[in-house]
Short mmCIF file of C-alpha atoms and ligand atoms in Angstrom, two decimals:
data_model
loop_
_atom_site.label_atom_id
_atom_site.label_comp_id
_atom_site.label_asym_id
_atom_site.label_seq_id
_atom_site.Cartn_x
_atom_site.Cartn_y
_atom_site.Cartn_z
CA MET A 1 0.00 0.00 0.00
CA ARG A 2 2.82 2.37 0.98
CA LEU A 3 4.49 1.57 -2.33
CA LEU A 4 1.33 2.40 -4.29
CA ILE A 5 0.98 5.72 -2.48
CA LYS A 6 4.61 6.54 -3.24
CA LEU A 7 4.11 5.61 -6.90
CA PHE A 8 1.11 7.89 -7.05
CA ASN A 9 3.17 10.69 -5.45
CA ILE A 10 5.89 10.21 -8.05
CA LEU A 11 3.36 10.39 -10.87
CA THR A 12 1.84 13.59 -9.51
CA ASP A 13 5.17 15.15 -8.54
CA PRO A 14 7.87 13.80 -10.91
CA ASP A 15 10.68 15.34 -8.85
CA THR A 16 10.12 13.07 -5.85
CA LYS A 17 11.99 9.81 -5.30
CA PHE A 18 11.46 6.87 -3.01
CA ASP A 19 14.42 4.98 -1.53
CA LEU A 20 13.54 1.29 -1.67
CA PHE A 21 16.51 0.18 0.47
CA ALA A 22 15.49 2.45 3.34
CA ALA A 23 11.85 1.38 3.12
CA TYR A 24 12.42 -2.36 2.65
CA PRO A 25 15.70 -3.53 4.27
CA ARG A 26 14.98 -7.14 3.27
CA PHE A 27 14.82 -6.09 -0.34
CA LYS A 28 18.20 -4.45 0.12
CA LEU A 29 19.64 -7.83 1.08
CA LEU A 30 18.63 -9.21 -2.32
CA ILE A 31 21.03 -6.84 -4.06
CA TYR A 32 23.62 -6.75 -1.27
CA ASN A 33 24.05 -10.50 -0.92
CA GLN A 34 26.85 -11.42 -3.32
CA ARG A 35 26.45 -15.13 -2.57
CA LEU A 36 22.95 -14.93 -3.97
CA HIS A 37 24.31 -13.25 -7.11
CA PHE A 38 26.89 -16.00 -7.36
CA ILE A 39 24.24 -18.74 -7.13
CA TRP A 40 22.07 -17.01 -9.73
CA ARG A 41 24.96 -16.53 -12.09
CA GLY A 42 26.14 -20.12 -11.66
CA PHE A 43 22.63 -21.36 -12.42
CA LEU A 44 22.30 -19.09 -15.47
CA LEU A 45 25.76 -20.10 -16.70
CA PHE A 46 24.67 -23.73 -16.57
CA ILE A 47 21.51 -22.88 -18.57
CA LEU A 48 23.55 -20.85 -21.07
CA LEU A 49 26.07 -23.63 -21.70
CA THR A 50 23.24 -26.15 -22.02
CA LEU A 51 21.51 -23.92 -24.57
CA ILE A 52 24.69 -23.60 -26.61
CA LEU A 53 25.19 -27.38 -26.62
CA VAL A 54 21.54 -28.10 -27.45
CA GLY A 55 21.65 -25.48 -30.20
CA ILE A 56 24.75 -26.90 -31.83
CA TYR A 57 24.29 -30.62 -31.30
CA GLY A 58 20.51 -30.87 -30.91
CA PRO A 59 17.93 -31.31 -33.69
CA GLN A 60 18.08 -28.54 -36.28
CA ASP A 61 14.39 -28.69 -37.17
CA PRO A 62 12.84 -25.65 -35.40
CA GLU A 63 9.83 -27.77 -34.51
CA TYR A 64 12.08 -30.10 -32.52
CA ASN A 65 14.38 -27.64 -30.71
CA CYS A 66 13.13 -25.46 -27.85
CA ILE A 67 16.30 -23.31 -27.69
CA LEU A 68 14.81 -20.98 -30.32
CA TYR A 69 11.79 -20.03 -28.25
CA LEU A 70 13.78 -19.93 -25.01
CA CYS A 71 16.22 -17.39 -26.51
CA TRP A 72 14.13 -15.33 -28.89
CA GLY A 73 10.70 -15.78 -27.36
CA LEU A 74 11.37 -15.72 -23.62
CA TRP A 75 14.82 -14.58 -22.53
CA TRP A 76 15.47 -11.56 -24.77
CA PRO A 77 11.93 -10.05 -24.64
CA ALA A 78 11.88 -10.59 -20.84
CA VAL A 79 15.22 -8.76 -20.48
CA LEU A 80 14.01 -5.88 -22.68
CA PHE A 81 10.76 -5.58 -20.75
CA SER A 82 12.52 -5.74 -17.38
CA LEU A 83 14.67 -2.72 -18.27
CA LEU A 84 11.66 -0.44 -18.01
CA PHE A 85 11.01 -1.49 -14.45
CA VAL A 86 14.30 -2.55 -12.88
CA GLY A 87 16.97 -1.09 -15.16
CA ARG A 88 20.04 -3.20 -15.92
CA VAL A 89 19.43 -5.69 -13.14
CA TRP A 90 19.86 -8.47 -15.70
CA CYS A 91 23.53 -7.46 -16.06
CA GLY A 92 23.96 -8.02 -12.31
CA VAL A 93 23.26 -11.73 -12.80
CA CYS A 94 24.31 -12.15 -16.45
CA PRO A 95 26.46 -15.26 -16.87
CA PHE A 96 28.51 -14.07 -19.88
CA PRO A 97 31.33 -12.44 -17.87
CA ILE A 98 31.63 -15.19 -15.23
CA PRO A 99 34.28 -17.48 -16.81
CA GLY A 100 36.46 -14.44 -17.53
CA ARG A 101 36.12 -13.18 -13.96
CA PHE A 102 37.23 -16.60 -12.70
CA LEU A 103 40.28 -16.57 -14.97
CA GLN A 104 41.14 -13.07 -13.78
CA SER A 105 40.88 -14.14 -10.15
CA TRP A 106 43.44 -16.88 -10.98
CA HIS A 107 45.62 -14.18 -12.61
CA ILE A 108 45.11 -15.67 -16.08
CA SER A 109 44.83 -12.29 -17.80
CA LEU A 110 47.18 -9.70 -19.23
CA GLY A 111 45.35 -7.16 -17.05
CA MET A 112 45.86 -4.28 -19.50
CA THR A 113 43.78 -1.13 -19.40
CA VAL A 114 41.70 -0.54 -22.49
CA PRO A 115 43.58 1.81 -24.88
CA LYS A 116 42.10 5.32 -25.11
CA LEU A 117 41.56 4.97 -28.86
CA LEU A 118 39.45 1.84 -28.33
CA ILE A 119 37.48 3.54 -25.57
CA LYS A 120 36.82 6.47 -27.87
CA TYR A 121 35.33 4.24 -30.56
CA SER A 122 33.85 1.60 -28.26
CA THR A 123 30.29 2.93 -28.49
CA PRO A 124 30.13 2.97 -32.29
CA ILE A 125 31.78 -0.49 -32.30
CA ALA A 126 29.15 -1.89 -29.92
CA VAL A 127 26.30 -0.18 -31.77
CA ILE A 128 27.51 -1.49 -35.14
CA PHE A 129 27.78 -4.93 -33.56
CA PHE A 130 24.15 -4.64 -32.44
CA MET A 131 23.07 -3.49 -35.91
CA ILE A 132 24.85 -6.48 -37.47
CA ILE A 133 23.05 -8.83 -35.08
CA VAL A 134 19.63 -7.45 -36.10
CA TRP A 135 20.66 -7.50 -39.77
CA VAL A 136 21.85 -11.12 -39.66
CA GLU A 137 18.93 -12.17 -37.47
CA GLU A 138 16.32 -10.79 -39.86
CA SER A 139 17.97 -11.63 -43.17
CA THR A 140 19.21 -15.16 -42.55
CA GLY A 141 16.30 -16.64 -40.60
CA MET A 142 18.45 -17.01 -37.48
CA LYS A 143 15.35 -17.26 -35.32
CA ASP A 144 14.54 -20.55 -37.09
CA ASN A 145 18.06 -21.89 -36.89
CA PRO A 146 19.19 -23.46 -33.58
CA LYS A 147 22.84 -23.70 -34.61
CA ALA A 148 23.03 -20.04 -35.71
CA THR A 149 21.33 -18.94 -32.47
CA ALA A 150 23.80 -20.97 -30.42
CA TYR A 151 26.73 -19.47 -32.37
CA LEU A 152 25.43 -15.96 -31.68
CA ILE A 153 25.36 -16.68 -27.93
CA LEU A 154 28.81 -18.22 -28.26
CA ILE A 155 30.17 -15.12 -30.02
CA ILE A 156 28.96 -12.83 -27.21
CA PHE A 157 30.28 -15.27 -24.65
CA SER A 158 33.67 -15.41 -26.43
CA GLY A 159 33.81 -11.61 -26.64
CA ALA A 160 33.40 -11.35 -22.87
CA LEU A 161 36.00 -14.09 -22.32
CA PHE A 162 38.52 -12.62 -24.77
CA CYS A 163 38.28 -9.14 -23.25
CA SER A 164 38.77 -10.51 -19.74
CA LEU A 165 41.94 -12.29 -20.91
CA ILE A 166 43.39 -9.05 -22.27
CA PHE A 167 41.94 -6.29 -20.10
CA THR A 168 41.12 -5.73 -16.46
CA LYS A 169 37.66 -6.14 -14.96
CA GLN A 170 34.60 -6.51 -17.24
CA ALA A 171 35.88 -4.40 -20.13
CA TRP A 172 33.51 -6.19 -22.50
CA CYS A 173 30.51 -5.10 -20.45
CA GLN A 174 31.81 -1.59 -19.98
CA TYR A 175 32.67 -0.86 -23.60
CA PHE A 176 31.78 -3.45 -26.21
CA CYS A 177 28.75 -5.57 -25.33
CA PRO A 178 26.03 -4.90 -27.96
CA LEU A 179 23.31 -6.10 -25.60
CA GLY A 180 24.63 -3.80 -22.89
CA LYS A 181 24.29 -0.80 -25.20
CA ILE A 182 20.61 -1.32 -25.92
CA MET A 183 20.06 -2.14 -22.26
CA GLY A 184 21.60 1.21 -21.38
CA ILE A 185 19.07 2.95 -23.64
CA GLY A 186 16.13 1.02 -22.22
CA SER A 187 17.14 1.50 -18.61
CA SER A 188 17.49 5.26 -19.06
CA ILE A 189 13.65 5.31 -18.99
CA SER A 190 13.41 2.84 -16.11
CA TRP A 191 11.41 3.32 -12.93
CA LEU A 192 14.44 2.39 -10.82
CA GLU A 193 17.81 4.05 -10.39
CA PHE A 194 20.85 2.96 -8.39
CA ARG A 195 22.57 6.03 -6.99
CA PRO A 196 24.88 7.13 -4.17
CA ASN A 197 23.70 9.30 -1.31
CA HIS A 198 25.90 12.33 -1.98
CA LYS A 199 25.58 13.58 1.59
CA LYS A 200 27.23 10.40 2.82
CA CYS A 201 29.83 10.40 0.03
CA ARG A 202 31.00 13.87 1.02
CA GLN A 203 32.62 12.46 4.14
CA CYS A 204 34.34 9.67 2.20
CA THR A 205 38.10 9.56 1.72
CA THR A 206 38.56 5.98 0.52
CA PHE A 207 36.35 5.60 -2.58
CA THR A 208 36.43 1.86 -2.06
CA CYS A 209 33.22 1.48 -4.07
CA ARG A 210 35.25 2.06 -7.21
CA ASP A 211 38.71 0.78 -6.35
CA GLY A 212 38.02 -2.03 -3.88
CA VAL A 213 39.80 -2.66 -0.62
CA ASP A 214 42.35 -5.27 0.53
CA ASN A 215 41.62 -8.39 -1.51
CA LYS A 216 38.11 -7.28 -2.48
CA THR A 217 37.96 -5.94 -6.03
CA GLY A 218 35.95 -2.80 -6.74
CA CYS A 219 33.20 -2.12 -9.22
CA PRO A 220 33.39 -4.56 -12.16
CA VAL A 221 32.85 -1.75 -14.65
CA SER A 222 35.15 0.75 -12.90
CA LEU A 223 32.31 3.03 -11.84
CA GLY A 224 31.62 2.62 -8.14
CA ALA A 225 28.44 4.07 -6.70
CA ILE A 226 30.04 7.51 -6.42
CA ARG A 227 30.26 7.85 -10.20
CA VAL A 228 26.80 6.57 -11.06
CA THR A 229 24.91 9.53 -12.44
CA ASN A 230 22.68 7.72 -14.92
CA ASN A 231 21.36 4.24 -15.68
CA LEU A 232 23.54 3.60 -18.72
CA GLU A 233 26.38 1.61 -17.25
CA CYS A 234 25.64 0.50 -13.70
CA HIS A 235 24.75 -3.22 -13.51
CA VAL A 236 23.03 -2.93 -10.12
CA CYS A 237 25.23 -5.82 -9.03
CA GLY A 238 25.47 -4.55 -5.45
CA ARG A 239 29.22 -5.10 -5.21
CA CYS A 240 29.89 -1.51 -4.14
CA MET A 241 27.32 -1.85 -1.37
CA GLN A 242 29.64 -4.30 0.34
CA LEU A 243 32.62 -2.02 -0.13
CA CYS A 244 31.08 1.24 0.99
CA PRO A 245 31.87 2.08 4.63
CA HIS A 246 29.09 4.68 4.83
CA ASP A 247 26.13 2.73 3.47
CA SER A 248 25.75 5.28 0.72
CA PRO A 249 24.24 3.38 -2.28
CA GLN A 250 20.50 3.56 -2.58
CA LEU A 251 17.90 2.24 -4.99
CA ASN A 252 15.28 4.83 -5.84
CA ILE A 253 11.93 4.60 -7.52
CA ARG A 254 11.72 7.69 -9.71
CA PHE A 255 9.74 9.22 -12.52
CA PRO A 256 11.09 7.28 -15.53
CA LEU A 257 11.38 10.18 -18.00
CA ASN A 258 13.43 12.51 -15.82
CA GLU A 259 16.80 11.07 -16.82
CA VAL A 260 16.39 11.67 -20.56
CA ILE A 261 14.87 15.11 -19.93
CA ILE A 262 17.70 16.25 -17.67
CA ARG A 263 20.41 14.76 -19.88
CA LYS A 264 18.67 15.75 -23.13
CA GLY A 265 19.30 12.26 -24.40
CA LYS A 266 23.06 12.83 -24.30
CA PHE A 267 25.22 9.80 -23.61
CA ILE A 268 22.42 7.41 -24.53
CA THR A 269 25.19 5.41 -26.11
CA CYS A 270 24.80 6.65 -29.66
CA THR A 271 22.32 8.83 -31.44
CA LEU A 272 22.48 6.42 -34.38
CA MET A 273 20.77 3.72 -32.34
CA ILE A 274 17.37 5.46 -32.24
CA PRO A 275 16.96 5.91 -36.04
CA PHE A 276 18.34 2.41 -36.54
CA LEU A 277 15.81 0.87 -34.15
CA ILE A 278 12.81 2.69 -35.63
CA GLY A 279 14.03 2.19 -39.21
CA SER A 280 14.58 -1.52 -38.59
CA HIS A 281 11.07 -1.82 -37.11
CA PHE A 282 9.60 -0.39 -40.31
CA ALA A 283 11.64 -2.89 -42.31
CA ARG A 284 10.71 -5.76 -39.97
CA PHE A 285 6.96 -5.08 -39.91
CA LEU A 286 6.76 -4.46 -43.63
CA ASP A 287 8.93 -7.44 -44.37
CA HIS A 288 6.90 -9.99 -42.52
CA ASP A 289 3.44 -8.68 -43.00
CA VAL A 290 3.05 -6.60 -46.12
CA LEU A 291 5.72 -6.90 -48.73
CA SER A 292 7.07 -10.34 -47.75
CA ILE A 293 10.49 -8.98 -48.57
CA MET A 294 12.30 -11.97 -47.14
CA ASP A 295 10.27 -14.44 -49.18
CA HIS A 296 11.25 -12.61 -52.36
CA ILE A 297 14.86 -12.31 -51.24
CA GLU A 298 15.09 -16.00 -50.37
CA LYS A 299 13.69 -16.96 -53.77
CA SER A 300 16.08 -14.64 -55.62
CA CYS A 301 19.10 -15.72 -53.60
CA MET A 302 18.36 -19.46 -53.65
CA HIS A 303 18.97 -19.45 -49.87
CA ASP A 304 22.51 -18.08 -50.16
CA TRP A 305 22.76 -16.14 -46.87
CA VAL A 306 25.42 -13.68 -48.09
CA CYS A 307 23.16 -12.68 -50.95
CA GLN A 308 20.19 -12.48 -48.54
CA MET A 309 22.10 -10.19 -46.21
CA GLY A 310 23.14 -7.99 -49.12
CA LEU A 311 19.58 -7.57 -50.39
CA TYR A 312 18.04 -7.13 -46.93
CA ALA A 313 20.49 -4.31 -46.26
CA ILE A 314 18.45 -2.19 -48.70
CA PRO A 315 15.17 -1.94 -46.69
CA LEU A 316 17.17 -1.71 -43.50
CA ALA A 317 19.28 1.18 -44.82
CA LEU A 318 16.19 2.87 -46.30
CA GLY A 319 14.33 2.65 -42.98
CA PHE A 320 17.35 4.07 -41.17
CA ALA A 321 17.82 6.90 -43.68
CA VAL A 322 14.15 7.94 -43.55
CA VAL A 323 14.03 8.06 -39.73
CA TYR A 324 17.42 9.77 -39.54
CA MET A 325 16.09 12.42 -41.90
CA ILE A 326 12.90 12.85 -39.84
CA ILE A 327 14.96 13.28 -36.67
CA SER A 328 17.29 15.79 -38.35
CA LEU A 329 14.33 17.79 -39.72
CA GLY A 330 12.73 17.73 -36.28
CA ASP A 331 15.96 19.09 -34.78
CA LEU A 332 16.00 21.84 -37.40
CA VAL A 333 12.43 22.86 -36.66
CA PHE A 334 13.08 22.74 -32.90
CA GLY A 335 15.93 25.14 -33.53
CA VAL A 336 17.88 24.68 -30.28
CA TYR A 337 20.75 22.21 -30.27
CA ASP A 338 22.90 23.48 -27.42
CA ASP A 339 22.59 23.21 -23.69
CA GLU A 340 24.70 25.28 -21.28
CA LEU A 341 25.86 22.26 -19.32
CA LEU A 342 25.72 19.44 -21.84
CA GLY A 343 26.85 21.11 -25.03
CA SER A 344 25.37 20.18 -28.40
CA PHE A 345 22.60 17.60 -28.54
CA SER A 346 19.82 16.32 -30.76
CA PRO A 347 16.49 17.25 -29.09
CA MET A 348 14.51 14.74 -31.15
CA VAL A 349 16.56 11.77 -29.93
CA PRO A 350 15.12 11.79 -26.38
CA VAL A 351 11.66 12.57 -27.77
CA PHE A 352 11.84 9.53 -30.08
CA LEU A 353 13.52 7.25 -27.55
CA PRO A 354 10.36 5.85 -25.85
CA LEU A 355 8.77 5.15 -29.26
CA ALA A 356 11.91 3.37 -30.50
CA PHE A 357 12.12 1.23 -27.42
CA ALA A 358 8.39 0.48 -27.40
CA GLY A 359 8.61 -0.59 -31.07
CA GLU A 360 11.43 -2.97 -30.15
CA ILE A 361 9.39 -4.47 -27.32
CA VAL A 362 6.29 -4.90 -29.49
CA SER A 363 8.34 -6.42 -32.29
CA ARG A 364 9.87 -8.95 -29.86
CA MET A 365 6.54 -9.63 -28.17
CA ASN A 366 4.96 -10.43 -31.53
CA TYR A 367 7.40 -13.31 -31.89
CA THR A 368 6.79 -14.41 -28.29
CA ILE A 369 3.01 -14.40 -28.59
CA ALA A 370 2.83 -15.84 -32.10
CA ASN A 371 5.09 -18.78 -31.24
CA SER A 372 3.83 -19.42 -27.71
CA PRO A 373 1.22 -22.05 -28.75
CA ASP A 374 3.95 -24.31 -30.11
CA PHE A 375 6.43 -24.00 -27.23
CA LEU A 376 5.23 -26.92 -25.09
CA PRO A 377 4.58 -29.17 -28.11
CA THR A 378 8.17 -28.42 -29.28
CA ILE A 379 9.55 -29.55 -25.91
CA GLY A 380 7.34 -32.61 -26.14
CA ARG A 381 8.61 -33.49 -29.62
CA GLN A 382 12.24 -32.80 -28.67
CA PHE A 383 12.27 -34.95 -25.55
CA GLY A 384 9.65 -37.50 -26.60
CA TRP A 385 7.08 -36.37 -23.99
CA GLU A 386 3.91 -37.26 -25.82
CA THR A 387 1.55 -35.40 -23.44
CA LEU A 388 3.18 -32.04 -24.12
CA THR A 389 2.82 -32.37 -27.89
CA HIS A 390 -0.95 -31.90 -27.49
CA LEU A 391 -0.74 -28.85 -25.22
CA SER A 392 -1.22 -26.20 -27.85
CA PHE A 393 -3.69 -23.33 -27.86
CA THR A 394 -4.84 -20.48 -30.07
CA VAL A 395 -3.96 -16.82 -29.52
CA PRO A 396 -7.01 -14.67 -30.34
CA VAL A 397 -6.31 -12.14 -33.11
CA TRP A 398 -7.53 -9.21 -30.99
CA PHE A 399 -4.72 -9.78 -28.50
CA TYR A 400 -2.01 -8.36 -30.83
CA PRO A 401 -3.57 -4.89 -31.29
CA ILE A 402 -4.39 -4.67 -27.58
CA TYR A 403 -0.79 -4.79 -26.38
CA GLY A 404 0.61 -3.24 -29.58
CA ILE A 405 -1.56 -0.11 -29.41
CA THR A 406 -1.30 0.19 -25.61
CA ILE A 407 2.50 0.05 -25.52
CA MET A 408 2.93 2.38 -28.48
CA PHE A 409 0.35 4.82 -27.12
CA VAL A 410 2.11 5.05 -23.74
CA ALA A 411 5.39 5.64 -25.59
CA GLU A 412 3.77 8.35 -27.72
CA LEU A 413 2.53 10.12 -24.59
CA ALA A 414 6.00 9.80 -23.05
CA GLY A 415 7.59 11.40 -26.16
CA LEU A 416 5.05 14.25 -26.10
CA TYR A 417 5.71 14.78 -22.38
CA ILE A 418 9.47 15.06 -22.99
CA LEU A 419 8.84 17.49 -25.85
CA GLU A 420 6.56 19.60 -23.68
CA LYS A 421 9.13 19.74 -20.87
CA PHE A 422 11.81 20.87 -23.34
CA VAL A 423 9.59 23.57 -24.80
CA GLU A 424 8.03 24.87 -21.60
CA VAL A 425 10.68 24.34 -18.94
CA ASP A 426 14.21 23.62 -20.18
CA PHE A 427 14.08 25.98 -23.16
CA GLY A 428 11.11 28.05 -22.02
CA GLY A 429 10.58 31.07 -24.28
CA LEU A 430 13.15 29.93 -26.86
CA ILE A 431 10.89 27.76 -29.01
CA ALA A 432 8.21 29.50 -31.04
CA GLU A 433 4.68 28.12 -30.71
CA TRP A 434 4.47 27.21 -34.42
CA ARG A 435 7.66 25.14 -34.15
CA TYR A 436 6.25 23.26 -31.18
CA ARG A 437 2.99 22.55 -33.02
CA ILE A 438 4.74 21.33 -36.18
CA ILE A 439 6.83 18.87 -34.17
CA GLN A 440 3.77 17.69 -32.22
CA ILE A 441 1.80 17.07 -35.44
CA SER A 442 4.75 15.30 -37.07
CA PHE A 443 5.19 13.15 -34.01
CA PHE A 444 1.51 12.15 -34.17
CA LEU A 445 1.96 11.36 -37.86
CA LEU A 446 4.95 9.14 -37.11
CA PHE A 447 2.89 7.36 -34.48
CA ALA A 448 0.10 6.84 -37.00
CA ILE A 449 2.55 5.46 -39.56
CA TYR A 450 4.01 3.14 -36.93
CA LEU A 451 0.55 1.80 -36.09
CA LEU A 452 -0.37 1.52 -39.74
CA ILE A 453 2.66 -0.59 -40.52
CA MET A 454 2.30 -2.57 -37.31
CA SER A 455 -1.38 -3.26 -38.01
CA THR A 456 -0.48 -5.31 -41.06
CA GLY A 457 0.50 -8.16 -38.80
CA TRP A 458 -2.73 -8.22 -36.84
CA ASP A 459 -4.79 -10.13 -39.34
CA ILE A 460 -7.80 -7.90 -38.68
CA SER A 461 -8.91 -6.49 -42.01
CA PHE A 462 -10.66 -3.32 -40.77
CA LEU A 463 -7.48 -2.28 -38.91
CA ASN A 464 -5.20 -3.24 -41.73
CA ILE A 465 -5.21 -0.49 -44.33
CA LEU A 466 -2.05 -1.67 -46.00
CA PHE A 467 -3.48 -5.09 -46.85
CA ILE A 468 -3.84 -4.03 -50.47
CA PHE A 469 -0.06 -4.36 -50.77
CA GLN A 470 0.04 -7.85 -49.39
CA ASP A 471 0.87 -10.74 -51.62
CA SER A 472 -1.93 -12.89 -50.30
CA PRO A 473 -5.21 -11.45 -49.05
CA LEU A 474 -5.99 -11.70 -45.36
CA SER A 475 -7.92 -14.71 -44.26
S1 LIG B 1 26.96 -5.89 -20.60
FE1 LIG B 1 26.46 -7.71 -21.82
S2 LIG B 1 27.84 -9.35 -21.14
FE2 LIG B 1 27.93 -7.67 -19.65
S3 LIG B 1 26.55 -8.27 -18.07
FE3 LIG B 1 25.37 -6.97 -19.48
S4 LIG B 1 24.47 -8.36 -21.03
FE4 LIG B 1 26.01 -9.50 -19.85
S1 LIG B 2 29.69 5.23 -2.30
FE1 LIG B 2 30.67 4.82 -0.33
S2 LIG B 2 32.77 4.26 -0.84
FE2 LIG B 2 31.90 5.28 -2.62
S3 LIG B 2 32.48 7.41 -2.39
FE3 LIG B 2 30.43 7.18 -1.51
S4 LIG B 2 30.78 6.79 0.63
FE4 LIG B 2 32.75 6.44 -0.40
S1 LIG B 3 28.38 0.99 -9.33
FE1 LIG B 3 29.52 -0.78 -10.01
S2 LIG B 3 29.65 -2.12 -8.22
FE2 LIG B 3 28.04 -0.63 -7.81
S3 LIG B 3 26.17 -1.64 -8.43
FE3 LIG B 3 26.89 -0.41 -10.17
S4 LIG B 3 28.11 -1.83 -11.38
FE4 LIG B 3 27.86 -2.77 -9.37
#
C-alpha cells in the first residue's frame, strides 16, 4: 500500500523519489548479498552452456528444438521488458562475464587497461555490432536456426572471455557488449535508479566502491556508486554496497522520464541507435506482414545467406535513412541544439527514444506471442514427452492490437511529455509556438505510420489499411 501511495506521489510530482533500500531492508539484502548473485549466475551459466550445446548438437528442425523459443521468445523479450522497471538488473546476474572473472581471479589475464583509442570508438563499435546482429537475425532466418542462435550466444560469450583475458575487470561489459548498449538505452527510462547518497559520500576519503579494498575488487565496470549519475552503465550488481563504509548506495523509484529530460538524451550510447531501431522496425513489420520482402529475397538468392544479407540491407538502410532524416528535420524545426551544461545535442533523440524502445518491445513480443502455442509441443517433440505435444492453444487475433496499441500509445505520450518539458521548462521562451505545433503534429503522424505498418501483422482487415499491398489477401 505504501508503495502504491509513493508511486502515485511520483506520478503527480515527478521530482520526488522513493528509496527502496530504506523502506524495505529485506529487499536491500537481495542486491547486497553477493552469494545470492553467485548462485544465480552459476545457475544461469549452466543454462547458457546447455543452450549452446543443445543449439549446436541438438535437432536442427525448429519444430524439434526449444532453444529458439527460449532465446528469442522468452529470454530476450523478458530482459528488454525488465529494463523499463528494474533497469540493468539483468547485467547483475548475467552469466557471460563469469568465466572471464574466474580466470582473472586466478591471474590468467594480461590485465591491461583498455587503450584510449578503443574507448573512444567503443560505443560505435558496440552499436555497429548490435546493428549487425539485427541485420543477420532478420535476413538469414536465425530465429529458425538453432545452430546459428547458439553461435550468436557463443560469439557474445567469447567476446566477454577474450576481453577478460586481455583487459582488467569486465571491459567487454563496460565498452563493447552490444546487448549492454541497448540495455543502457532502455534502462534510461526505467522506474528504478541505483545512486549514491551524496551527503554520505561527502565524508568519504577511501572511494572503495570504485577501487576495492584489501583483496576485495571494486566495481566490475570501474564506476563505483560515487560515479553513477545515470542508468547507462551500472549493472546494479550490489558489489559496491559491500565495499562502501558509509552505506551510501541507494535504490530509488523515480519518474522514468526525468533522466532523458535532464540529460537531453546525451550519452544514450549513440544517437544512431534510435533511427536504426525505428528504421529496422519499419523494415521488420513491412517485411513480414506486407511486402514479404524476405520471401522474395530468399527466392532470388536461392537461400545463399550472403546474398540475402546484401539484399536485406536495402530496406534496413532505407528505414534508417528515412528516420534519420525525420529526426534531423525535427531538430532543425526545434531550432535549439545546445545546452549550457551538456553542449550540443539532438532534441529529437530523447523525444523519439520511448517510441523506439516500445517498437522494439512490441516487435519482440509479436514473436513471443505468435510462437507461444507451439512452445510446449516443441519440448514434447524434442524430448519425446507425448503429453506435451498436445498442449497447444490459439492466440485470439484481438490480442495483438491490444498490447501493440497500448504500448505504443504510452510511448507516444512519453515522447510528447518530454517534448513539452523541453519547450516549456528547459528551453522556455526559446521555441516558437508554431515550431512546437509542427513537431507535435509530425510526431503524431509518425505514431500513426508506426501503427499503420504494425497493423499489417494483426490479421484484422478493418485495422489493416495496407493489406492491399500484401501478396496474399488476409484470411
Ligand atoms: S553488458 Fe552484456 S555481457 Fe555484460 S553483463 Fe550486461 S548483457 Fe552480460
Ligand atoms: S559510495 Fe561509499 S565508498 Fe563510494 S564514495 Fe560514496 S561513501 Fe565512499
Ligand atoms: S556501481 Fe559498479 S559495483 Fe556498484 S552496483 Fe553499479 S556496477 Fe555494481
